[in-house]
Coordinates of C-alpha atoms in Angstrom, one line a residue:
Chain A
X1 CA -6.9 -31.9 -17.4
X2 CA -10.5 -32.4 -17.5
X3 CA -10.7 -35.5 -16.2
X4 CA -9.0 -34.1 -13.1
X5 CA -11.7 -31.4 -12.3
X6 CA -14.0 -33.5 -10.2
X7 CA -11.5 -35.0 -7.9
X8 CA -11.8 -32.2 -5.5
X9 CA -14.4 -29.5 -4.9
X10 CA -12.1 -26.5 -4.6
X11 CA -8.7 -25.6 -3.5
X12 CA -6.8 -22.2 -2.9
X13 CA -4.0 -20.7 -4.7
X14 CA -1.7 -18.4 -3.3
X15 CA -1.5 -14.9 -4.4
X16 CA 1.3 -12.3 -3.9
X17 CA -1.1 -10.1 -1.7
X18 CA -4.1 -12.2 -1.2
X19 CA -5.9 -15.7 -1.8
X20 CA -7.4 -17.4 -4.8
X21 CA -9.7 -20.3 -5.3
X22 CA -10.2 -22.6 -7.9
X23 CA -13.5 -24.6 -7.7
X24 CA -14.6 -27.6 -9.8
X25 CA -17.8 -29.1 -10.8
X26 CA -19.7 -31.4 -13.2
X27 CA -21.8 -28.7 -14.1
X28 CA -21.5 -24.9 -14.1
X29 CA -23.9 -24.7 -11.4
X30 CA -22.1 -27.2 -9.2
X31 CA -18.8 -25.2 -9.8
X32 CA -20.4 -22.1 -8.7
X33 CA -21.9 -23.7 -5.6
X34 CA -18.2 -25.1 -4.5
X35 CA -16.8 -21.7 -5.3
X36 CA -19.2 -20.3 -2.4
X37 CA -17.8 -23.4 -0.1
X38 CA -14.4 -22.1 -1.0
X39 CA -15.1 -18.5 -0.2
X40 CA -16.9 -19.5 3.2
X41 CA -13.9 -21.8 4.3
X42 CA -11.7 -18.9 4.0
X43 CA -14.1 -17.0 6.4
X44 CA -14.4 -19.9 9.0
X45 CA -14.4 -23.8 9.4
X46 CA -17.8 -25.1 7.5
X47 CA -17.9 -28.1 9.8
X48 CA -18.8 -25.6 13.0
X49 CA -22.0 -23.9 10.4
X50 CA -25.2 -25.1 11.0
X51 CA -28.1 -24.9 8.3
X52 CA -30.9 -22.9 10.4
X53 CA -31.8 -20.0 7.9
X54 CA -31.2 -19.5 4.1
X55 CA -31.2 -16.6 1.6
X56 CA -32.5 -16.5 -1.8
X57 CA -30.2 -14.8 -4.5
X58 CA -31.2 -13.8 -7.9
X59 CA -28.6 -12.2 -10.5
X60 CA -28.1 -11.8 -13.9
X61 CA -24.6 -10.7 -16.0
X62 CA -23.4 -10.2 -18.9
X63 CA -21.5 -13.5 -19.1
X64 CA -20.2 -16.5 -16.9
X65 CA -17.2 -14.8 -15.6
X66 CA -19.3 -11.6 -14.4
X67 CA -22.0 -13.8 -13.2
X68 CA -19.0 -15.6 -11.1
X69 CA -17.6 -12.1 -9.7
X70 CA -21.3 -11.1 -8.8
X71 CA -22.4 -14.3 -6.9
X72 CA -19.4 -14.3 -4.8
X73 CA -19.7 -10.3 -4.1
X74 CA -23.4 -10.8 -3.2
X75 CA -22.5 -13.5 -0.7
X76 CA -19.8 -11.2 0.7
X77 CA -22.3 -8.8 1.0
X78 CA -25.0 -10.8 3.1
X79 CA -21.8 -11.7 5.5
X80 CA -21.1 -8.2 6.0
X81 CA -24.9 -7.1 6.4
X82 CA -26.5 -9.7 8.1
X83 CA -23.5 -11.8 9.6
X84 CA -24.6 -15.1 8.0
X85 CA -22.2 -17.8 7.2
X86 CA -23.4 -20.0 4.8
X87 CA -22.4 -23.9 4.1
X88 CA -24.6 -25.1 1.5
X89 CA -25.7 -23.8 -1.8
X90 CA -28.3 -25.0 -4.2
X91 CA -27.4 -22.8 -7.5
X92 CA -28.8 -23.0 -10.7
X93 CA -27.0 -21.1 -13.5
X94 CA -28.9 -20.6 -16.7
X95 CA -27.9 -19.8 -20.3
X96 CA -24.4 -18.8 -18.4
X97 CA -26.0 -15.3 -17.5
X98 CA -28.4 -15.8 -14.8
X99 CA -28.3 -17.3 -11.5
X100 CA -30.9 -18.6 -9.1
X101 CA -29.6 -19.6 -5.7
X102 CA -30.8 -20.6 -2.3
X103 CA -27.8 -20.6 0.5
X104 CA -28.2 -22.1 3.6
X105 CA -26.2 -21.0 6.8
X106 CA -26.8 -19.2 10.2
X107 CA -25.9 -16.0 11.7
X108 CA -22.4 -15.7 13.3
X109 CA -22.1 -17.0 16.9
X110 CA -18.9 -16.2 18.1
X111 CA -19.0 -18.9 20.7
X112 CA -19.0 -21.2 17.9
X113 CA -17.4 -19.8 14.8
X114 CA -13.7 -18.7 14.8
X115 CA -13.8 -16.2 11.8
X116 CA -10.5 -16.5 10.0
X117 CA -10.0 -14.1 7.4
X118 CA -12.0 -11.1 6.1
X119 CA -12.9 -11.1 2.6
X120 CA -13.3 -7.7 0.9
X121 CA -14.3 -8.5 -2.6
X122 CA -14.2 -10.7 -5.5
X123 CA -12.0 -9.4 -8.2
X124 CA -11.4 -9.6 -11.9
X125 CA -7.9 -10.7 -11.8
X126 CA -7.0 -13.8 -13.2
X127 CA -10.8 -14.7 -13.6
X128 CA -11.9 -17.7 -15.1
X129 CA -14.6 -20.0 -16.0
X130 CA -13.7 -22.9 -18.2
X131 CA -15.2 -26.3 -19.2
X132 CA -13.3 -29.4 -20.0
X133 CA -14.6 -32.5 -18.9
X134 CA -16.5 -30.6 -16.0
X135 CA -16.1 -26.9 -14.9
X136 CA -13.3 -25.2 -13.5
X137 CA -13.9 -21.6 -12.1
X138 CA -11.1 -19.5 -10.6
X139 CA -11.2 -16.3 -8.8
X140 CA -8.8 -13.9 -6.6
X141 CA -10.1 -12.4 -3.6
X142 CA -8.9 -9.2 -2.1
X143 CA -8.4 -9.9 1.6
Chain B
X1 CA 10.2 -14.2 -17.2
X2 CA 12.7 -14.7 -19.9
X3 CA 14.2 -11.2 -19.3
X4 CA 15.9 -10.4 -16.4
X5 CA 14.8 -6.8 -14.8
X6 CA 18.5 -5.5 -15.5
X7 CA 17.4 -5.3 -19.0
X8 CA 14.0 -3.8 -18.5
X9 CA 15.0 -0.9 -16.4
X10 CA 17.3 2.1 -17.0
X11 CA 19.0 3.1 -13.8
X12 CA 18.9 6.7 -13.3
X13 CA 20.7 6.8 -10.0
X14 CA 21.0 4.6 -6.8
X15 CA 17.4 5.0 -6.1
X16 CA 15.7 6.1 -9.8
X17 CA 14.6 3.7 -12.1
X18 CA 12.9 4.0 -15.3
X19 CA 10.8 1.9 -17.0
X20 CA 10.9 3.2 -20.8
X21 CA 7.7 3.5 -22.5
X22 CA 8.7 1.2 -25.2
X23 CA 8.9 -1.7 -22.6
X24 CA 5.3 -2.5 -23.5
X25 CA 3.6 -1.0 -26.4
X26 CA 0.5 1.4 -25.6
X27 CA 2.5 2.8 -22.4
X28 CA 1.9 6.6 -22.9
X29 CA 4.6 8.0 -20.6
X30 CA 7.3 5.8 -19.0
X31 CA 7.3 4.4 -15.3
X32 CA 9.6 5.5 -12.6
X33 CA 10.3 3.2 -9.5
X34 CA 12.1 4.4 -6.3
X35 CA 13.9 1.5 -5.0
X36 CA 17.2 0.5 -4.0
X37 CA 18.9 -2.0 -6.2
X38 CA 18.4 -5.1 -3.6
X39 CA 14.6 -4.6 -3.8
X40 CA 14.4 -4.6 -7.5
X41 CA 14.4 -8.4 -7.9
X42 CA 11.5 -8.8 -5.8
X43 CA 9.5 -5.9 -7.3
X44 CA 10.1 -7.6 -10.8
X45 CA 9.1 -11.0 -9.6
X46 CA 5.9 -10.0 -8.4
X47 CA 4.9 -8.5 -11.9
X48 CA 5.0 -4.9 -10.6
X49 CA 7.0 -3.6 -13.5
X50 CA 4.0 -4.9 -15.7
X51 CA 1.5 -3.1 -13.4
X52 CA 3.3 0.3 -13.3
X53 CA 3.5 -0.1 -17.1
X54 CA 0.1 -1.0 -17.6
X55 CA -1.1 2.1 -15.3
X56 CA 1.0 4.3 -17.8
X57 CA -1.8 3.4 -20.7
X58 CA -4.4 5.5 -18.8
X59 CA -5.2 8.3 -21.0
X60 CA -4.2 11.8 -20.0
X61 CA -1.6 10.5 -17.9
X62 CA 1.2 12.9 -17.3
X63 CA 5.1 12.7 -16.5
X64 CA 5.7 8.9 -15.1
X65 CA 3.5 6.0 -13.7
X66 CA 5.1 6.2 -10.6
X67 CA 6.1 3.4 -7.8
X68 CA 7.2 4.5 -4.1
X69 CA 9.8 2.3 -2.6
X70 CA 7.1 0.1 -0.7
X71 CA 5.6 -0.8 -3.9
X72 CA 3.9 -4.2 -4.5
X73 CA 1.4 -6.1 -6.1
X74 CA -2.2 -4.7 -6.1
X75 CA -5.8 -5.0 -8.5
X76 CA -5.0 -3.1 -11.6
X77 CA -2.3 -0.2 -9.9
X78 CA 0.2 -1.6 -7.9
X79 CA 0.0 -0.7 -4.2
X80 CA 2.4 2.1 -3.7
X81 CA 1.4 3.5 -7.1
X82 CA 0.8 7.0 -8.0
X83 CA -0.6 8.4 -11.5
X84 CA -1.8 12.0 -12.3
X85 CA -4.0 12.5 -15.2
X86 CA -5.2 15.6 -16.9
X87 CA -8.7 16.8 -15.7
X88 CA -9.4 18.2 -19.6
X89 CA -9.0 14.5 -21.5
X90 CA -7.6 12.2 -18.7
X91 CA -9.5 9.5 -16.9
X92 CA -10.0 8.7 -13.5
X93 CA -9.8 4.8 -12.0
X94 CA -11.2 3.2 -9.0
X95 CA -8.5 0.7 -9.3
X96 CA -6.0 3.6 -8.8
X97 CA -7.8 4.4 -5.5
X98 CA -8.0 0.8 -4.2
X99 CA -10.8 -1.0 -2.4
X100 CA -10.4 0.8 0.9
X101 CA -11.1 4.1 0.0
X102 CA -9.4 6.5 2.3
X103 CA -7.6 3.9 4.3
X104 CA -5.4 6.0 6.2
X105 CA -3.6 6.8 9.2
X106 CA -4.2 9.3 12.3
X107 CA -1.7 10.2 15.0
X108 CA -2.4 11.5 18.3
X109 CA 0.3 12.6 20.9
X110 CA 0.5 12.4 24.6
X111 CA 2.3 14.2 27.5
X112 CA 3.0 11.0 28.6
X113 CA 6.1 8.9 28.9
X114 CA 6.9 5.2 28.6
X115 CA 8.0 5.0 32.4
X116 CA 4.0 5.9 33.1
X117 CA 2.4 3.8 30.6
X118 CA 4.3 0.8 30.8
X119 CA 3.1 -0.7 33.9
X120 CA -0.4 -0.1 32.9
X121 CA -0.2 -1.0 29.2
X122 CA -1.9 -4.1 29.4
X123 CA -5.1 -2.5 31.1
X124 CA -4.8 0.0 28.7
X125 CA -4.6 -2.3 25.8
X126 CA -7.5 -4.1 27.2
X127 CA -9.5 -1.1 27.6
X128 CA -8.9 -0.1 24.0
X129 CA -9.8 -3.3 22.7
X130 CA -13.4 -3.6 24.5
X131 CA -13.9 0.3 23.8
X132 CA -13.1 0.3 20.1
X133 CA -15.1 -2.3 18.2
X134 CA -12.7 -4.2 16.0
X135 CA -12.2 -7.8 14.2
X136 CA -14.0 -9.5 11.4
X137 CA -18.0 -9.0 11.8
X138 CA -17.9 -6.7 14.6
X139 CA -20.6 -4.1 14.7
X140 CA -20.3 -0.7 15.5
X141 CA -21.7 1.1 18.7
X142 CA -22.9 4.0 16.6
X143 CA -26.7 3.4 15.3
X144 CA -27.6 5.3 11.9
X145 CA -30.2 5.1 9.5
X146 CA -29.8 5.7 6.2
X147 CA -31.0 9.5 6.1
X148 CA -28.0 9.7 8.8
X149 CA -25.5 7.9 7.2
X150 CA -26.0 10.3 4.1
X151 CA -25.0 13.1 6.5
X152 CA -21.8 11.1 7.4
X153 CA -21.1 10.9 3.7
X154 CA -21.9 14.6 3.0
X155 CA -19.9 16.1 6.0
X156 CA -17.1 13.6 7.2
X157 CA -15.3 14.4 10.5
X158 CA -17.7 17.5 10.9
X159 CA -20.7 15.0 11.5
X160 CA -18.7 13.0 14.2
X161 CA -17.8 16.2 15.9
X162 CA -21.3 17.4 15.9
X163 CA -22.2 14.0 17.7
X164 CA -19.7 14.8 20.6
X165 CA -16.6 13.0 18.8
X166 CA -13.4 15.2 19.0
X167 CA -12.9 18.7 18.6
X168 CA -12.5 21.5 15.8
X169 CA -8.7 20.9 16.7
X170 CA -9.0 17.7 15.2
X171 CA -10.2 18.8 11.9
X172 CA -7.7 21.5 11.5
X173 CA -4.9 18.9 11.3
X174 CA -7.1 16.3 8.8
X175 CA -6.2 16.2 5.2
X176 CA -9.1 17.9 3.7
X177 CA -10.3 19.0 6.9
X178 CA -11.9 15.6 7.0
X179 CA -14.6 16.4 4.2
X180 CA -14.2 16.0 0.4
X181 CA -16.2 18.4 -1.4
X182 CA -18.3 17.0 -4.0
X183 CA -19.4 14.0 -2.2
X184 CA -23.0 12.7 -3.6
X185 CA -24.6 10.1 -1.4
X186 CA -27.1 9.5 -4.5
X187 CA -23.9 8.1 -6.4
X188 CA -23.6 5.5 -4.0
X189 CA -25.5 1.7 -4.0
X190 CA -27.9 0.7 -1.7
X191 CA -26.0 -2.1 -1.0
X192 CA -22.9 0.2 -0.1
X193 CA -25.0 2.1 2.3
X194 CA -26.4 -1.3 3.7
X195 CA -22.7 -2.6 4.2
X196 CA -21.7 0.9 5.8
X197 CA -24.3 1.2 8.2
X198 CA -23.6 -1.5 10.8
X199 CA -19.7 -1.2 10.4
X200 CA -19.4 2.9 11.2
X201 CA -16.9 3.5 14.0
X202 CA -15.2 -0.1 13.6
X203 CA -11.3 -0.6 13.4
X204 CA -11.9 -3.6 11.1
X205 CA -9.6 -6.5 10.2
X206 CA -6.3 -7.2 8.1
X207 CA -3.7 -4.9 8.1
X208 CA -5.8 -2.1 10.5
X209 CA -4.5 -1.6 13.9
X210 CA -4.7 0.8 16.7
X211 CA -1.0 1.1 18.1
X212 CA 0.4 2.8 21.6
X213 CA 4.1 3.7 20.6
X214 CA 6.9 5.5 22.0
X215 CA 9.5 7.8 19.9
X216 CA 12.7 6.2 19.8
X217 CA 14.6 8.7 17.5
X218 CA 14.2 12.3 16.5
X219 CA 15.9 13.4 13.0
X220 CA 14.3 16.8 12.5
X221 CA 13.8 18.8 15.8
X222 CA 12.4 21.8 14.3
X223 CA 9.4 19.9 12.6
X224 CA 8.9 17.4 15.7
X225 CA 8.7 20.1 17.7
X226 CA 5.9 21.8 15.4
X227 CA 4.1 18.4 15.8
X228 CA 4.2 18.4 19.9
X229 CA 7.1 16.0 19.6
X230 CA 9.3 16.7 22.4
X231 CA 11.4 14.0 23.4
X232 CA 12.5 10.4 22.9
X233 CA 10.4 8.4 25.0
X234 CA 7.2 10.3 24.7
X235 CA 3.8 8.0 24.1
X236 CA 2.1 8.4 20.5
X237 CA -1.1 6.7 19.4
X238 CA -1.5 5.6 15.8
X239 CA -4.9 4.9 14.1
X240 CA -4.9 2.8 11.1
X241 CA -8.3 2.1 9.3
X242 CA -10.5 3.2 6.5
X243 CA -13.9 3.1 4.9
X244 CA -14.7 -0.6 5.6
X245 CA -17.0 -2.6 3.7
X246 CA -18.7 0.7 2.4
X247 CA -15.5 1.6 0.6
X248 CA -15.2 -1.9 -0.9
X249 CA -18.7 -1.9 -2.1
X250 CA -18.4 1.6 -3.8
X251 CA -14.9 0.4 -5.5
X252 CA -16.4 -2.9 -6.6
X253 CA -19.7 -1.0 -7.9
X254 CA -17.5 1.4 -10.0
X255 CA -15.0 -1.2 -11.1
X256 CA -18.2 -2.8 -12.7
X257 CA -19.7 0.3 -13.9
X258 CA -16.6 1.7 -15.4
X259 CA -16.0 -1.5 -17.2
X260 CA -18.8 -0.8 -19.0
X261 CA -17.7 2.8 -19.5
X262 CA -14.4 1.7 -20.9
X263 CA -16.0 -0.2 -23.8
X264 CA -18.3 3.0 -24.8
X265 CA -15.2 5.5 -24.6
X266 CA -13.3 3.0 -26.7
X267 CA -10.5 3.1 -24.1
X268 CA -7.5 0.5 -24.6
X269 CA -6.4 -1.1 -21.1
X270 CA -4.3 -4.1 -20.6
X271 CA -6.1 -5.0 -17.4
X272 CA -9.7 -5.0 -16.3
X273 CA -8.9 -3.8 -12.7
X274 CA -7.9 -0.6 -14.4
X275 CA -11.5 0.2 -15.6
X276 CA -11.8 3.9 -15.8
X277 CA -13.8 6.6 -17.3
X278 CA -13.1 10.3 -18.4
X279 CA -12.7 12.7 -15.6
X280 CA -15.3 15.0 -17.6
X281 CA -17.8 12.4 -18.4
X282 CA -20.7 11.1 -16.0
X283 CA -19.3 7.9 -15.3
X284 CA -16.2 9.8 -13.9
X285 CA -18.1 12.4 -11.9
X286 CA -20.2 9.9 -10.3
X287 CA -17.2 8.0 -9.3
X288 CA -15.6 11.0 -7.9
X289 CA -18.6 11.9 -5.8
X290 CA -19.3 8.6 -4.5
X291 CA -15.4 7.9 -3.6
X292 CA -15.6 11.4 -2.1
X293 CA -18.7 9.9 0.1
X294 CA -16.5 6.9 1.1
X295 CA -13.5 9.2 2.2
X296 CA -15.7 11.1 4.3
X297 CA -17.0 7.7 6.0
X298 CA -13.4 6.9 6.7
X299 CA -12.4 10.2 8.3
X300 CA -15.4 9.8 10.2
X301 CA -14.7 6.3 11.2
X302 CA -11.2 7.3 12.4
X303 CA -12.7 10.4 14.2
X304 CA -15.1 8.1 16.2
X305 CA -12.2 5.8 17.1
X306 CA -9.9 8.6 18.4
X307 CA -12.6 9.9 20.5
X308 CA -13.1 6.2 22.0
X309 CA -9.1 6.0 22.3
X310 CA -9.2 9.2 24.3
X311 CA -11.9 7.7 26.7
X312 CA -9.8 4.5 27.1
X313 CA -6.7 6.6 28.3
X314 CA -8.6 8.7 30.9
X315 CA -10.3 5.7 32.2
X316 CA -7.1 3.9 32.5
X317 CA -5.0 6.2 33.4
X318 CA -7.0 8.2 36.0
X319 CA -6.2 11.4 34.5
X320 CA -7.8 14.1 32.9
X321 CA -7.9 14.2 28.8
X322 CA -6.0 17.9 29.3
X323 CA -3.4 16.3 31.4
X324 CA -2.8 13.0 29.1
X325 CA -2.7 15.3 25.9
X326 CA -3.9 13.2 23.3
X327 CA -4.1 16.1 20.8
X328 CA -4.1 14.9 17.2
X329 CA -0.8 15.7 15.3
X330 CA -2.3 14.7 11.4
X331 CA -4.6 12.3 9.9
X332 CA -3.6 11.4 6.1
X333 CA -5.2 9.4 3.5
X334 CA -3.2 6.5 1.5
X335 CA -6.0 5.6 -1.0
X336 CA -7.5 8.2 -2.7
X337 CA -7.8 10.5 -5.7
X338 CA -7.6 14.1 -5.4
X339 CA -7.9 17.3 -8.0
X340 CA -4.6 19.1 -7.2
X341 CA -2.7 22.0 -9.1
X342 CA 0.7 20.9 -10.2
X343 CA 3.3 22.5 -12.2
X344 CA 4.4 20.6 -15.3
X345 CA 7.5 21.6 -17.4
X346 CA 6.7 25.4 -15.9
X347 CA 3.1 25.4 -16.5
X348 CA 0.4 25.2 -13.9
X349 CA -2.0 22.3 -14.6
X350 CA -5.0 20.9 -12.8
X351 CA -4.6 16.9 -12.5
X352 CA -6.2 13.9 -10.9
X353 CA -3.9 12.6 -8.6
X354 CA -4.2 9.0 -7.9
X355 CA -2.6 7.8 -4.9
X356 CA -2.9 4.4 -4.1
X357 CA -0.8 3.1 -1.1
X358 CA 0.7 6.7 -1.4
X359 CA 0.6 9.7 1.1
X360 CA 0.4 13.6 -0.2
X361 CA 3.6 15.0 0.9
X362 CA 3.1 18.9 0.4
X363 CA 6.0 21.0 1.2
X364 CA 6.3 24.0 3.5
X365 CA 4.4 26.8 2.3
X366 CA 1.6 25.0 0.3
X367 CA -1.6 26.7 0.9
X368 CA -3.3 22.9 1.8
X369 CA -0.9 22.6 4.5
X370 CA -2.5 23.8 7.8
X371 CA -1.2 27.0 9.5
X372 CA 0.8 25.3 12.3
X373 CA 2.7 23.3 9.9
X374 CA 3.0 26.0 7.0
X375 CA 6.7 26.5 8.0
X376 CA 7.6 22.8 8.0
X377 CA 5.7 20.9 5.5
X378 CA 2.6 18.6 5.9
X379 CA 3.2 15.7 8.4
X380 CA 3.5 12.6 6.6
X381 CA 2.5 9.2 8.8
X382 CA 4.1 6.1 7.6
X383 CA 3.3 2.9 9.7
X384 CA 5.4 -0.1 9.6
X385 CA 4.2 -3.4 9.9
X386 CA 2.6 -4.5 13.2
X387 CA 5.8 -5.1 15.5
X388 CA 8.6 -3.0 13.9
X389 CA 8.3 1.0 13.7
X390 CA 6.5 3.8 12.4
X391 CA 7.9 6.8 10.8
X392 CA 6.6 10.6 11.0
X393 CA 7.9 12.6 7.9
X394 CA 7.2 15.9 6.4
X395 CA 6.4 16.7 2.7
X396 CA 9.0 18.7 0.4
X397 CA 9.5 20.9 -2.4
X398 CA 11.5 17.5 -4.0
X399 CA 7.7 15.9 -3.8
X400 CA 6.0 18.8 -5.8
X401 CA 9.0 18.4 -8.3
X402 CA 9.0 14.9 -9.2
X403 CA 6.2 12.8 -7.3
X404 CA 3.0 15.0 -7.7
X405 CA 3.4 15.7 -4.0
X406 CA 3.3 12.2 -3.1
X407 CA 5.6 9.6 -0.8
X408 CA 5.6 6.2 0.4
X409 CA 2.8 4.9 2.9
X410 CA 4.2 1.8 4.8
X411 CA 6.4 -1.1 4.6
X412 CA 4.7 -3.0 1.6
X413 CA 4.1 -6.7 1.5
X414 CA 6.8 -9.2 0.4
X415 CA 4.8 -12.3 1.4
X416 CA 1.3 -13.3 0.5
X417 CA -1.1 -13.5 3.5
X418 CA -1.4 -17.0 2.9
X419 CA 2.3 -17.7 2.9
X420 CA 2.6 -15.8 5.9
X421 CA -0.1 -17.9 7.9
X422 CA 1.7 -21.3 6.6
X423 CA 5.2 -20.2 7.9
X424 CA 4.0 -18.7 11.3
X425 CA 1.2 -19.5 13.8
X426 CA -0.7 -16.3 15.4
X427 CA 0.3 -17.7 18.7
X428 CA 4.1 -17.5 18.0
X429 CA 3.9 -14.2 16.6
X430 CA 2.1 -13.1 19.7
X431 CA 4.8 -14.5 22.0
X432 CA 7.5 -12.9 19.7
X433 CA 6.0 -9.4 20.5
X434 CA 5.2 -10.2 24.1
X435 CA 9.2 -11.1 24.2
X436 CA 10.0 -7.8 22.8
X437 CA 7.6 -6.1 25.2
X438 CA 5.0 -5.6 22.7
X439 CA 1.3 -6.0 24.1
X440 CA -0.9 -7.4 21.8
X441 CA -4.9 -8.1 21.6
X442 CA -6.3 -9.4 18.6
X443 CA -9.7 -10.6 17.6
X444 CA -8.2 -13.3 15.3
X445 CA -4.8 -15.2 15.6
X446 CA -4.7 -16.2 11.8
X447 CA -4.9 -12.4 11.0
X448 CA -1.9 -11.8 13.4
X449 CA 0.1 -14.3 11.5
X450 CA -0.7 -12.6 8.3
X451 CA 0.4 -9.3 9.3
X452 CA 3.9 -10.8 10.8
X453 CA 6.9 -8.6 10.5
X454 CA 8.5 -11.2 8.2
X455 CA 5.6 -11.0 6.0
X456 CA 6.6 -7.0 5.0
X457 CA 9.6 -4.9 3.6
X458 CA 11.7 -3.4 6.2
X459 CA 9.8 0.0 6.9
X460 CA 13.4 1.5 7.6
X461 CA 14.9 1.0 4.3
X462 CA 11.7 2.2 2.6
X463 CA 11.7 5.5 4.6
X464 CA 15.3 6.0 4.0
X465 CA 14.8 6.0 0.4
X466 CA 12.3 8.5 0.0
X467 CA 14.4 10.8 2.5
X468 CA 17.5 10.3 0.1
X469 CA 15.5 11.1 -3.1
X470 CA 13.9 14.0 -1.5
X471 CA 10.2 13.2 -1.9
X472 CA 9.7 13.4 2.3
X473 CA 11.9 14.2 5.0
X474 CA 12.3 12.0 8.1
X475 CA 11.3 13.7 11.5
X476 CA 11.0 11.0 13.9
X477 CA 10.6 7.6 14.6
X478 CA 8.3 5.4 17.0
X479 CA 8.1 1.6 18.1
X480 CA 4.9 -0.1 19.5
X481 CA 4.6 -1.1 22.9
X482 CA 1.0 -2.1 22.6
X483 CA -1.2 -3.2 19.7
X484 CA -4.9 -3.9 19.1
X485 CA -6.0 -5.7 16.2
X486 CA -9.0 -6.9 14.3

């Protein structure tokens, strides 16, 4: 499996009620960044988003799985409170328990952004962070 | 899945199926599923048996881990799940309430008939769509600061009333009178409040909607009359929404916090999403106080939307609200945990009843049923999927005897949102609805496809089962003529 990890950045997986994502990366930071891109490509077309502003996020969690959930939930929070759609993420994950990220995007502009799916939260169901040749992270969203 | 479902459940009768506690080591009580035989294959395949069994692990659970006929997969608890725990030594679980705390339904009646509304339905739906903020990323028309939001969280519908949204009669026919006592805004994170502030007074997206519908069948005339439903052809308005991002954040916060509590209290759980804490613990009490805030937020939300719906009708129909009617029939929660008295083996017990995708169904004579329904039972509002139909029922003694005063809440999803989207385009769904004479206004065609009828169980079958097993009684059915959707 390991070698397969880097062929694509992320993919969607079907789930009974909701939708899940699997994201890959050569490093855990890159996998977390791709997971965030997967999240926002559920919400809108990433190609329609410009990089006009950024937000910084710093998080700590007890392990890398919790860190993944917190990271994605923080982005959902920014979307919900500031109406920002992000498209690019500079993520650095330290010791699998700390995350620092700068996320680039813009405020929602309904004339250019078609909003597709509302995401309520990242969940702990089928949550996974694994390392083979690269990193593979998986999360199911409540939508 | 090597073992077929037939080898897992014991058939009690045509609509009751027991999952014995031997199914999974750690179950404290058996599971009980209300379903027809033909529904069980799908329920099993979706791993809902596992989820019903997992809920039976919760400390202090009594009777059965219950599954209503609209049961489907959910986080931790299945949706359509009901579980009652002892308050003395039992737990409360945010997963037993869900992300959308007090997602619920409100029903209004009008004095209008189909003939009067039909020619104006396009204009009416457009007006409702303009007047009621809906859809993903929509901001409410209400501006509150954090201090004012705290009042919403403490007072619920009463706050909305003081701001001129609605009237006292609305509160009399709202579950808990539109306000859970024990709400404490200090137990809510500032992030939840920040998510809640811009979304107050919004319908939201996903499965939330406002529907103009017409009564097409009456089964129980006495109860219908008590609700002011006089005849087939009468126009009703159904509002389905909840606590928006506020509730999601409260749920997420407490699943995380109680995940830690589970370790501290040495509770053995088969699924992280079932995170819980003893009701008699700081963590458990804090969740209940925060959940109550979210419930109050949701009632405020529905109260404000009710007001704008009334305004829209008055404007489009050119009649006074008095002439049009638009009195509230009832407002129920579908996602909630409540401290209630129930009789178990002849003894009165105080229990925490978790209803996740289930409706309270108290019978005639119960003290918590409003006076005007004291003789018929509490109204139960069961929306179907977007294009089919919805039901009005009443609570029964049967529900008190076997389902902790609970019944189903809707149709229940059978197809994932992604699968529904793949098989249908939003535009096709809109055309199909239009062909059936239903006017739809939506912010997102994708969300329309996700909620297509094909993605749901047949609500007729679901409601028939609850009627046959006697946990609620059918009163009337209504079909949509116009829908606004986020």
